[in-house]
PDB file of C-alpha atoms in Angstrom:
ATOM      1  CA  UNK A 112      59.376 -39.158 213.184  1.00 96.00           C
ATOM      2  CA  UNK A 113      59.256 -35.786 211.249  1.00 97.00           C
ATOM      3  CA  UNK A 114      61.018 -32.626 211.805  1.00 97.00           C
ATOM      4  CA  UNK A 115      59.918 -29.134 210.400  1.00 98.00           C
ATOM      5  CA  UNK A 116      62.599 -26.801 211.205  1.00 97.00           C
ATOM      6  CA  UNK A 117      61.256 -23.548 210.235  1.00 96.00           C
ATOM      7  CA  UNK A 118      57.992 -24.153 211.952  1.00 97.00           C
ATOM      8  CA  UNK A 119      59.872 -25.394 215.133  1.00 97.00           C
ATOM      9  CA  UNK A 120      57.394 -28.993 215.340  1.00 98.00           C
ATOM     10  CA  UNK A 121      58.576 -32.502 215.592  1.00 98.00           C
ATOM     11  CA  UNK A 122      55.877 -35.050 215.119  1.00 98.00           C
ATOM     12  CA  UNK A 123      56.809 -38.276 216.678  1.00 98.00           C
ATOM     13  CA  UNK A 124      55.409 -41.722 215.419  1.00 96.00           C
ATOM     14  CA  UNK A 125      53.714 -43.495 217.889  1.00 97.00           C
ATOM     15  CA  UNK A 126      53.079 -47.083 216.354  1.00 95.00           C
ATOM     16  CA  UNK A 127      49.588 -48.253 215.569  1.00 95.00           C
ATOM     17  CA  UNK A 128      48.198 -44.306 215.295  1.00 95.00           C
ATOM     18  CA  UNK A 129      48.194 -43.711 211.615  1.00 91.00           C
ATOM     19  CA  UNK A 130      50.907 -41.265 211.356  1.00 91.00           C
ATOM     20  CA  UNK A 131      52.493 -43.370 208.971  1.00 90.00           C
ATOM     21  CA  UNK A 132      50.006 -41.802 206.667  1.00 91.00           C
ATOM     22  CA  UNK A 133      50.827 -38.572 207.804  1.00 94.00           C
ATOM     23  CA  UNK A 134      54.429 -39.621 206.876  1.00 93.00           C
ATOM     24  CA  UNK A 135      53.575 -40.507 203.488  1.00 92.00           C
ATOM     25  CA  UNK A 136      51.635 -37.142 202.714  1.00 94.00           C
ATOM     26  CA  UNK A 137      54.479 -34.962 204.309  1.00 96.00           C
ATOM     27  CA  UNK A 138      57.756 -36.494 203.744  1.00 95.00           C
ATOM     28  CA  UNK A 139      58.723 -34.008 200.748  1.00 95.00           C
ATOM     29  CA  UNK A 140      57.624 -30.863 203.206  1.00 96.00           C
ATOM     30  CA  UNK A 141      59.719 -31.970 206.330  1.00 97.00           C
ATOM     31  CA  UNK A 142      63.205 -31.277 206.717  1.00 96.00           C
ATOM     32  CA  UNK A 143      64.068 -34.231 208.469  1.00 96.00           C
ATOM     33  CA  UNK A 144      62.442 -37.844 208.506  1.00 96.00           C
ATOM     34  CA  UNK A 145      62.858 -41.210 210.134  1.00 95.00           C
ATOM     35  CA  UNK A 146      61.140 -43.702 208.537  1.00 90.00           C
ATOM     36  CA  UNK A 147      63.407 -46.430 209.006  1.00 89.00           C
ATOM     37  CA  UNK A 148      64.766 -48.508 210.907  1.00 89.00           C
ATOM     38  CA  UNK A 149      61.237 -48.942 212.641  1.00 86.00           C
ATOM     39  CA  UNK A 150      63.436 -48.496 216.534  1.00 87.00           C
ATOM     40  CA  UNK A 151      63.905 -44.517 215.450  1.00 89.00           C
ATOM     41  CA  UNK A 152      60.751 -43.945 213.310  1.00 91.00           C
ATOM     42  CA  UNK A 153      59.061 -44.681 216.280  1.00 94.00           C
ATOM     43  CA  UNK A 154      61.479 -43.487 218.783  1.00 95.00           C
ATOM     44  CA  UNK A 155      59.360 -42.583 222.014  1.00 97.00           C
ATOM     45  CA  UNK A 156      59.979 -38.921 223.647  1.00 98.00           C
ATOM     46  CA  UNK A 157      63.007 -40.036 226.317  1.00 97.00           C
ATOM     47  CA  UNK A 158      64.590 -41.225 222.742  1.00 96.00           C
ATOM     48  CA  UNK A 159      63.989 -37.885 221.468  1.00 97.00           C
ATOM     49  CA  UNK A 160      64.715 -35.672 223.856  1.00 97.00           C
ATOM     50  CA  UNK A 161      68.095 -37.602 224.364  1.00 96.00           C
ATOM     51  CA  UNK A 162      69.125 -37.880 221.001  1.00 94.00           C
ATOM     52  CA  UNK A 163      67.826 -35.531 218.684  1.00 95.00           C
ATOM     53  CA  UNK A 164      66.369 -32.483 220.627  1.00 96.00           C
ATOM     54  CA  UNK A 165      70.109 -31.816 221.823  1.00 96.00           C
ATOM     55  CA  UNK A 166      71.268 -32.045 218.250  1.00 95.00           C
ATOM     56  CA  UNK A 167      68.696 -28.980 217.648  1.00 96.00           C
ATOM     57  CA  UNK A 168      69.329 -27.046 220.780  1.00 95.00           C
ATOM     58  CA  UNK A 169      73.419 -27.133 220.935  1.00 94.00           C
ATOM     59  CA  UNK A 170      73.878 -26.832 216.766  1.00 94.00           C
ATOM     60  CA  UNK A 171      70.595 -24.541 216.126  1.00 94.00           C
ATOM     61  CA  UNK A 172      69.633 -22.848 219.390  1.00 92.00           C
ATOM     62  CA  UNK A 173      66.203 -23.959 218.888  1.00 93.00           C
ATOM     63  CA  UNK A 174      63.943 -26.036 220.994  1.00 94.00           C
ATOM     64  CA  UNK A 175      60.874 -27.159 219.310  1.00 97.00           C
ATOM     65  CA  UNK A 176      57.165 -28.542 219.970  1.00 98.00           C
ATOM     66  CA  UNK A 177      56.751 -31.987 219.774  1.00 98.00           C
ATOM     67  CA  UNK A 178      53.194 -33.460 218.762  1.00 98.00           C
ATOM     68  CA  UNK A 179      51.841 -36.927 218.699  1.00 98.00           C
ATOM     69  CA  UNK A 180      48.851 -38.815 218.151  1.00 98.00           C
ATOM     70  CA  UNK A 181      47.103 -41.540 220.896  1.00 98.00           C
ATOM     71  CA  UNK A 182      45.025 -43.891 220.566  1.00 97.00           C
ATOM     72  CA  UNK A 183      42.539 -45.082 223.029  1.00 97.00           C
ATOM     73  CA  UNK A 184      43.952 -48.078 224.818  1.00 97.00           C
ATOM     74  CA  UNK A 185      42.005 -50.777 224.098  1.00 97.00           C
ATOM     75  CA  UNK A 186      41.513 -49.748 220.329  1.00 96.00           C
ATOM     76  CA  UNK A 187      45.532 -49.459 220.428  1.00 97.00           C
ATOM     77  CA  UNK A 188      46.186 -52.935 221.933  1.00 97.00           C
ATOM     78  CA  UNK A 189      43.261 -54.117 219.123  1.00 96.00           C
ATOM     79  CA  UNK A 190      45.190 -52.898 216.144  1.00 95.00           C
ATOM     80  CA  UNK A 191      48.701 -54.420 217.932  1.00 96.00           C
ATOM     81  CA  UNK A 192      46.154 -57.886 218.316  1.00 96.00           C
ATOM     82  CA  UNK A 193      45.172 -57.860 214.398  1.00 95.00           C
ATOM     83  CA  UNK A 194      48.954 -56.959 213.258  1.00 94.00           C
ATOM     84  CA  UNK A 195      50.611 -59.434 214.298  1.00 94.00           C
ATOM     85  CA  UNK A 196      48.236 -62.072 213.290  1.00 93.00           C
ATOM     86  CA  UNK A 197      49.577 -61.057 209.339  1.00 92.00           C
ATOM     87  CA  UNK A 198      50.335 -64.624 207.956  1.00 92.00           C
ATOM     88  CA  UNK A 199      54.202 -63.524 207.585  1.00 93.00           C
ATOM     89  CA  UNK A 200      54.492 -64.192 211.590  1.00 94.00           C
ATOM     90  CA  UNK A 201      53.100 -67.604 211.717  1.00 94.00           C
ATOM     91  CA  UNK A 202      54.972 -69.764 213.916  1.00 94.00           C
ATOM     92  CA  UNK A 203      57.277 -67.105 214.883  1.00 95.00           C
ATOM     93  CA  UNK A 204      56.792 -66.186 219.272  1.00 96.00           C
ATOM     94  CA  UNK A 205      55.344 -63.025 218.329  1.00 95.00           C
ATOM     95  CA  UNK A 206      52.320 -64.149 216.366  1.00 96.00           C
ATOM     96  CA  UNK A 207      48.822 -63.908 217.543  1.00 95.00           C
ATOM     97  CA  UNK A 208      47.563 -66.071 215.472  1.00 92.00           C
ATOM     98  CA  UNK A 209      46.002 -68.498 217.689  1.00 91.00           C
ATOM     99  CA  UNK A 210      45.364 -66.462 220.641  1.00 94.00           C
ATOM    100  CA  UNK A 211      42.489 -64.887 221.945  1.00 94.00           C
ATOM    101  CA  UNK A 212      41.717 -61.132 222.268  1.00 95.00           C
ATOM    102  CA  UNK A 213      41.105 -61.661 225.807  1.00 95.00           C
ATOM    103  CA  UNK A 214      44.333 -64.164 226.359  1.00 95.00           C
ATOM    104  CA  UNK A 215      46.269 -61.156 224.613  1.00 96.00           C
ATOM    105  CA  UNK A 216      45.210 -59.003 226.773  1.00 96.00           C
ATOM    106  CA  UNK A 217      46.247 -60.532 229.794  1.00 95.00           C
ATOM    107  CA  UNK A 218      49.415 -61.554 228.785  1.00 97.00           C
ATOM    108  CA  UNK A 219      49.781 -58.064 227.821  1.00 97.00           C
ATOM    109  CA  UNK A 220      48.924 -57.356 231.569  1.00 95.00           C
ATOM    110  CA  UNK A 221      52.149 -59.304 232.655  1.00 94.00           C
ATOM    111  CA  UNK A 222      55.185 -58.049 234.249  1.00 91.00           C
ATOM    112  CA  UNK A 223      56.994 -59.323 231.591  1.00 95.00           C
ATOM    113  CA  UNK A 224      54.607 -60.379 228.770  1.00 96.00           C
ATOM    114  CA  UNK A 225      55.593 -63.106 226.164  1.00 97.00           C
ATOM    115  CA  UNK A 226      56.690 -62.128 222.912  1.00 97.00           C
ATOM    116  CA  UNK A 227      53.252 -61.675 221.008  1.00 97.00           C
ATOM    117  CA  UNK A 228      51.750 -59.341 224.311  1.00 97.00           C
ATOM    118  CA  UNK A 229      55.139 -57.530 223.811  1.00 97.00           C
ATOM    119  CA  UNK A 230      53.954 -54.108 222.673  1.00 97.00           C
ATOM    120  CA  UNK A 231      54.957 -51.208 225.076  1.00 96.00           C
ATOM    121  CA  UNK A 232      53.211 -48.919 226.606  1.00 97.00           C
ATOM    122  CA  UNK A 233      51.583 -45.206 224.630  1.00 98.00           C
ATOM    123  CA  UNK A 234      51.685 -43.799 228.185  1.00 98.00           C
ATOM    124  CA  UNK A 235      55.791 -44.334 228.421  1.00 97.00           C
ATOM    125  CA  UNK A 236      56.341 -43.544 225.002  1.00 98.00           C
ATOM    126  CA  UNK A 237      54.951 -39.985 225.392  1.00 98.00           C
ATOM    127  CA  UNK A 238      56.171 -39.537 229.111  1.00 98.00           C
ATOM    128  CA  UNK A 239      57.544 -35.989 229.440  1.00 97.00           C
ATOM    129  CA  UNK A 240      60.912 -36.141 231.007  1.00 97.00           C
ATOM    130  CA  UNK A 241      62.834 -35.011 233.785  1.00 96.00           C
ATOM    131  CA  UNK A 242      64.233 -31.701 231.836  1.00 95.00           C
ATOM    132  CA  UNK A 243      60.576 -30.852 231.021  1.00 95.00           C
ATOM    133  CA  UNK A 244      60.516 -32.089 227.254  1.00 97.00           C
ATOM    134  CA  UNK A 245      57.374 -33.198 226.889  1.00 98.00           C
ATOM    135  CA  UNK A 246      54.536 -33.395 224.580  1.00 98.00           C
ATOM    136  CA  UNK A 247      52.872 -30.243 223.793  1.00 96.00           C
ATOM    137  CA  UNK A 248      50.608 -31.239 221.367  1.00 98.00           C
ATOM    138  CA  UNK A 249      48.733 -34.384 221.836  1.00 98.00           C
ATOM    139  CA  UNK A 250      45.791 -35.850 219.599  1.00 98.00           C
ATOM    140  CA  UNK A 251      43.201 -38.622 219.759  1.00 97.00           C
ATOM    141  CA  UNK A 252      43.310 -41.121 216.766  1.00 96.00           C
ATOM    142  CA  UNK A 253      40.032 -40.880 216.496  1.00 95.00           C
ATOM    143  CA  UNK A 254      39.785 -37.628 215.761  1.00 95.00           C
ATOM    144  CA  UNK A 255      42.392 -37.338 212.381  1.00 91.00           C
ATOM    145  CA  UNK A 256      41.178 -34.318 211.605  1.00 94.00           C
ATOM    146  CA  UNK A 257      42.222 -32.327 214.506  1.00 96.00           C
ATOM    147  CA  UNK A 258      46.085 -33.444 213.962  1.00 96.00           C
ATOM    148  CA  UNK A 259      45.298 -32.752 210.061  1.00 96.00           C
ATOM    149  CA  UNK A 260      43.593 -29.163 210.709  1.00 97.00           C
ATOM    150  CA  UNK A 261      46.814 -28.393 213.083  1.00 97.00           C
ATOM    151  CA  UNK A 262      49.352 -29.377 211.178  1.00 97.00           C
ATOM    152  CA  UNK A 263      48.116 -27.380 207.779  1.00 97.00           C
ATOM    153  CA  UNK A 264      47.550 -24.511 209.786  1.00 97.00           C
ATOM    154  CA  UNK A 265      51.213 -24.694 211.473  1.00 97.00           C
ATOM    155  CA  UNK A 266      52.804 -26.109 207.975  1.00 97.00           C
ATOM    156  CA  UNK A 267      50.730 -23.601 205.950  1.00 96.00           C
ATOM    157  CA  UNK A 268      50.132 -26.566 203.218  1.00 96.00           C
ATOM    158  CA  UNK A 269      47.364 -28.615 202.237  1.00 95.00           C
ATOM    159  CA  UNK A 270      47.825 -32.442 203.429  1.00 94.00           C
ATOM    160  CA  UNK A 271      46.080 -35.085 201.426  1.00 92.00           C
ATOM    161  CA  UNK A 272      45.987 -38.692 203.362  1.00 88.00           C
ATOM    162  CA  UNK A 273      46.393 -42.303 202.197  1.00 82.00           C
ATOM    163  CA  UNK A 274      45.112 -45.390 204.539  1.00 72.00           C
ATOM    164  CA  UNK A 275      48.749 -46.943 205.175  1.00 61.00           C
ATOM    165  CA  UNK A 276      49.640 -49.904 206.998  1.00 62.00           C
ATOM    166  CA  UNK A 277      46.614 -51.178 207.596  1.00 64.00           C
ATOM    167  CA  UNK A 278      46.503 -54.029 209.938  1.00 67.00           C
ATOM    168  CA  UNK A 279      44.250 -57.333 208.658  1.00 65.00           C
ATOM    169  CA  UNK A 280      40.820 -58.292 210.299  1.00 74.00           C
ATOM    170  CA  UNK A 281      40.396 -59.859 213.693  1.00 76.00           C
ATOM    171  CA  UNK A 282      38.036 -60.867 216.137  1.00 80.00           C
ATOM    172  CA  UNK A 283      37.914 -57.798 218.680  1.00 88.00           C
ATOM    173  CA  UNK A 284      35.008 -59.510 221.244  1.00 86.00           C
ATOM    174  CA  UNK A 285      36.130 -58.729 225.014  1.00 88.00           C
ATOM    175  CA  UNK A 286      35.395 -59.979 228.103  1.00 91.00           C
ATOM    176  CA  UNK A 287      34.038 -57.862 230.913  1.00 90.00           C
ATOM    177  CA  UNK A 288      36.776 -59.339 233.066  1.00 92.00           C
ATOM    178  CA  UNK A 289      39.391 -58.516 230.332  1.00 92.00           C
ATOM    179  CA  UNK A 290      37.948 -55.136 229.863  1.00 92.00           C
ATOM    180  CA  UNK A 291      38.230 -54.603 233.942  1.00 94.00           C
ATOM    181  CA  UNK A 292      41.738 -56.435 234.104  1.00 95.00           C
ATOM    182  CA  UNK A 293      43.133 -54.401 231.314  1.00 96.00           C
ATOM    183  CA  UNK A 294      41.597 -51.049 232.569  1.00 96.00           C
ATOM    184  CA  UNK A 295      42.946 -51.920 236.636  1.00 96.00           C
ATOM    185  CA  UNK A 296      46.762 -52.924 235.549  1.00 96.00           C
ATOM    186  CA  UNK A 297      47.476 -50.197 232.689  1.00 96.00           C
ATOM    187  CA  UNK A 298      45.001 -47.413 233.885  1.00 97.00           C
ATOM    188  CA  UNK A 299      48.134 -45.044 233.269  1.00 97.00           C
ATOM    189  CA  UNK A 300      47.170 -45.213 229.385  1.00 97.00           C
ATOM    190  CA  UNK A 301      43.181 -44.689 230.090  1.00 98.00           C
ATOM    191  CA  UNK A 302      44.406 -41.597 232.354  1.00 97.00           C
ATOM    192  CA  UNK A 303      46.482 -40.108 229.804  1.00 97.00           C
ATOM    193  CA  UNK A 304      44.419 -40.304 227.304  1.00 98.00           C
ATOM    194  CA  UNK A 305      41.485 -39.082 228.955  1.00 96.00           C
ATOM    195  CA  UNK A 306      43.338 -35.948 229.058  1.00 96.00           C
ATOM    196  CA  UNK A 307      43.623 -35.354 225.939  1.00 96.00           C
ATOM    197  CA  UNK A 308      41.374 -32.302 225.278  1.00 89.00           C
ATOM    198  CA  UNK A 309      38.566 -32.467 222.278  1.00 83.00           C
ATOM    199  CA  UNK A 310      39.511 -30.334 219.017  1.00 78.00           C
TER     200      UNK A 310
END
């Protein structure tokens, strides 16, 4: 997570959507930034809005934007799929190593999936809350350079960007019957991001 002060933005870090790049290329421009540990770099929006929107508001009398960055579904659970099959999680409950895309998927489909299906959910991380903090800014991952083009417009700098974190190579082949499970039991993260607007 990154805060700009004087432009009134905080840019939360929604794992698996490159913004650790956008982390890298900023850090010495923001006045505030969470890199570790990874539970408040990528603390979701009811994190935010409990902990550190107040802390602006009450000391500051500000209330700023908040953008993130989304990444379609599918392509999101992929990049999950590939990173945890990184040869430092072998034999640990969390590594895909030996598991299909598809049987990832539907564990990932379970009330309460097992440890390597355990990945959250985009749509809860970015839910606007009760108060009405919410999102105001929201940007595909496929589409960098709309998030890059807004944020040197709104920063009034020029952001150069480094691949970072890149998760390893995998087999991405899915089922039809994955594809339709997945889309039926989460279609709250194919609706939200099918609102997105293009840039």
């Amino acid at each position: 997570m990154m805060i700009f002060f004087k432009e009134r933005l905080a840019l939360l870090s929604v794992p698996k959507t490159g913004t650790t790049a956008f982390q890298a290329a900023l850090r010495d421009r923001a006045d505030l930034v969470i890199s570790d540990p990874p539970e408040l770099k990528h603390a979701p929006l009811y994190r935010y809005n409990r902990w550190i929107r107040p802390m602006y508001e009450k000391v500051c009398g500000a209330e700023l934007e908040v953008a993130a960055v989304m990444r379609e579904p599918v392509s999101w659970l992929g990049s999950w799929y590939r990173y945890r099959q990184r040869p430092a999680l072998d034999g640990k409950p969390n590594s895909t190593r030996d598991v299909s895309f598809d049987d990832f998927l539907h564990a990932y489909c379970k009330g309460k999936p097992p440890a390597f299906a355990n990945v959250g959910s985009q749509a809860k991380f970015l839910e606007a809350q009760p108060n009405g903090c919410k999102v105001s800014h929201l940007f595909r991952y496929e589409d960098p350079d709309a998030l890059k083009r807004f944020l040197e417009e709104r920063l009034d700098t020029e952001i150069r960007l480094e691949r970072k974190n890149v998760s390893p190579q995998a087999d991405l082949t899915l089922s039809p019957n994955a594809e339709a499970r997945i889309r039926r039991k989460r279609a709250e993260e194919f609706e939200l991001y099918g609102t997105i607007p293009a840039r």
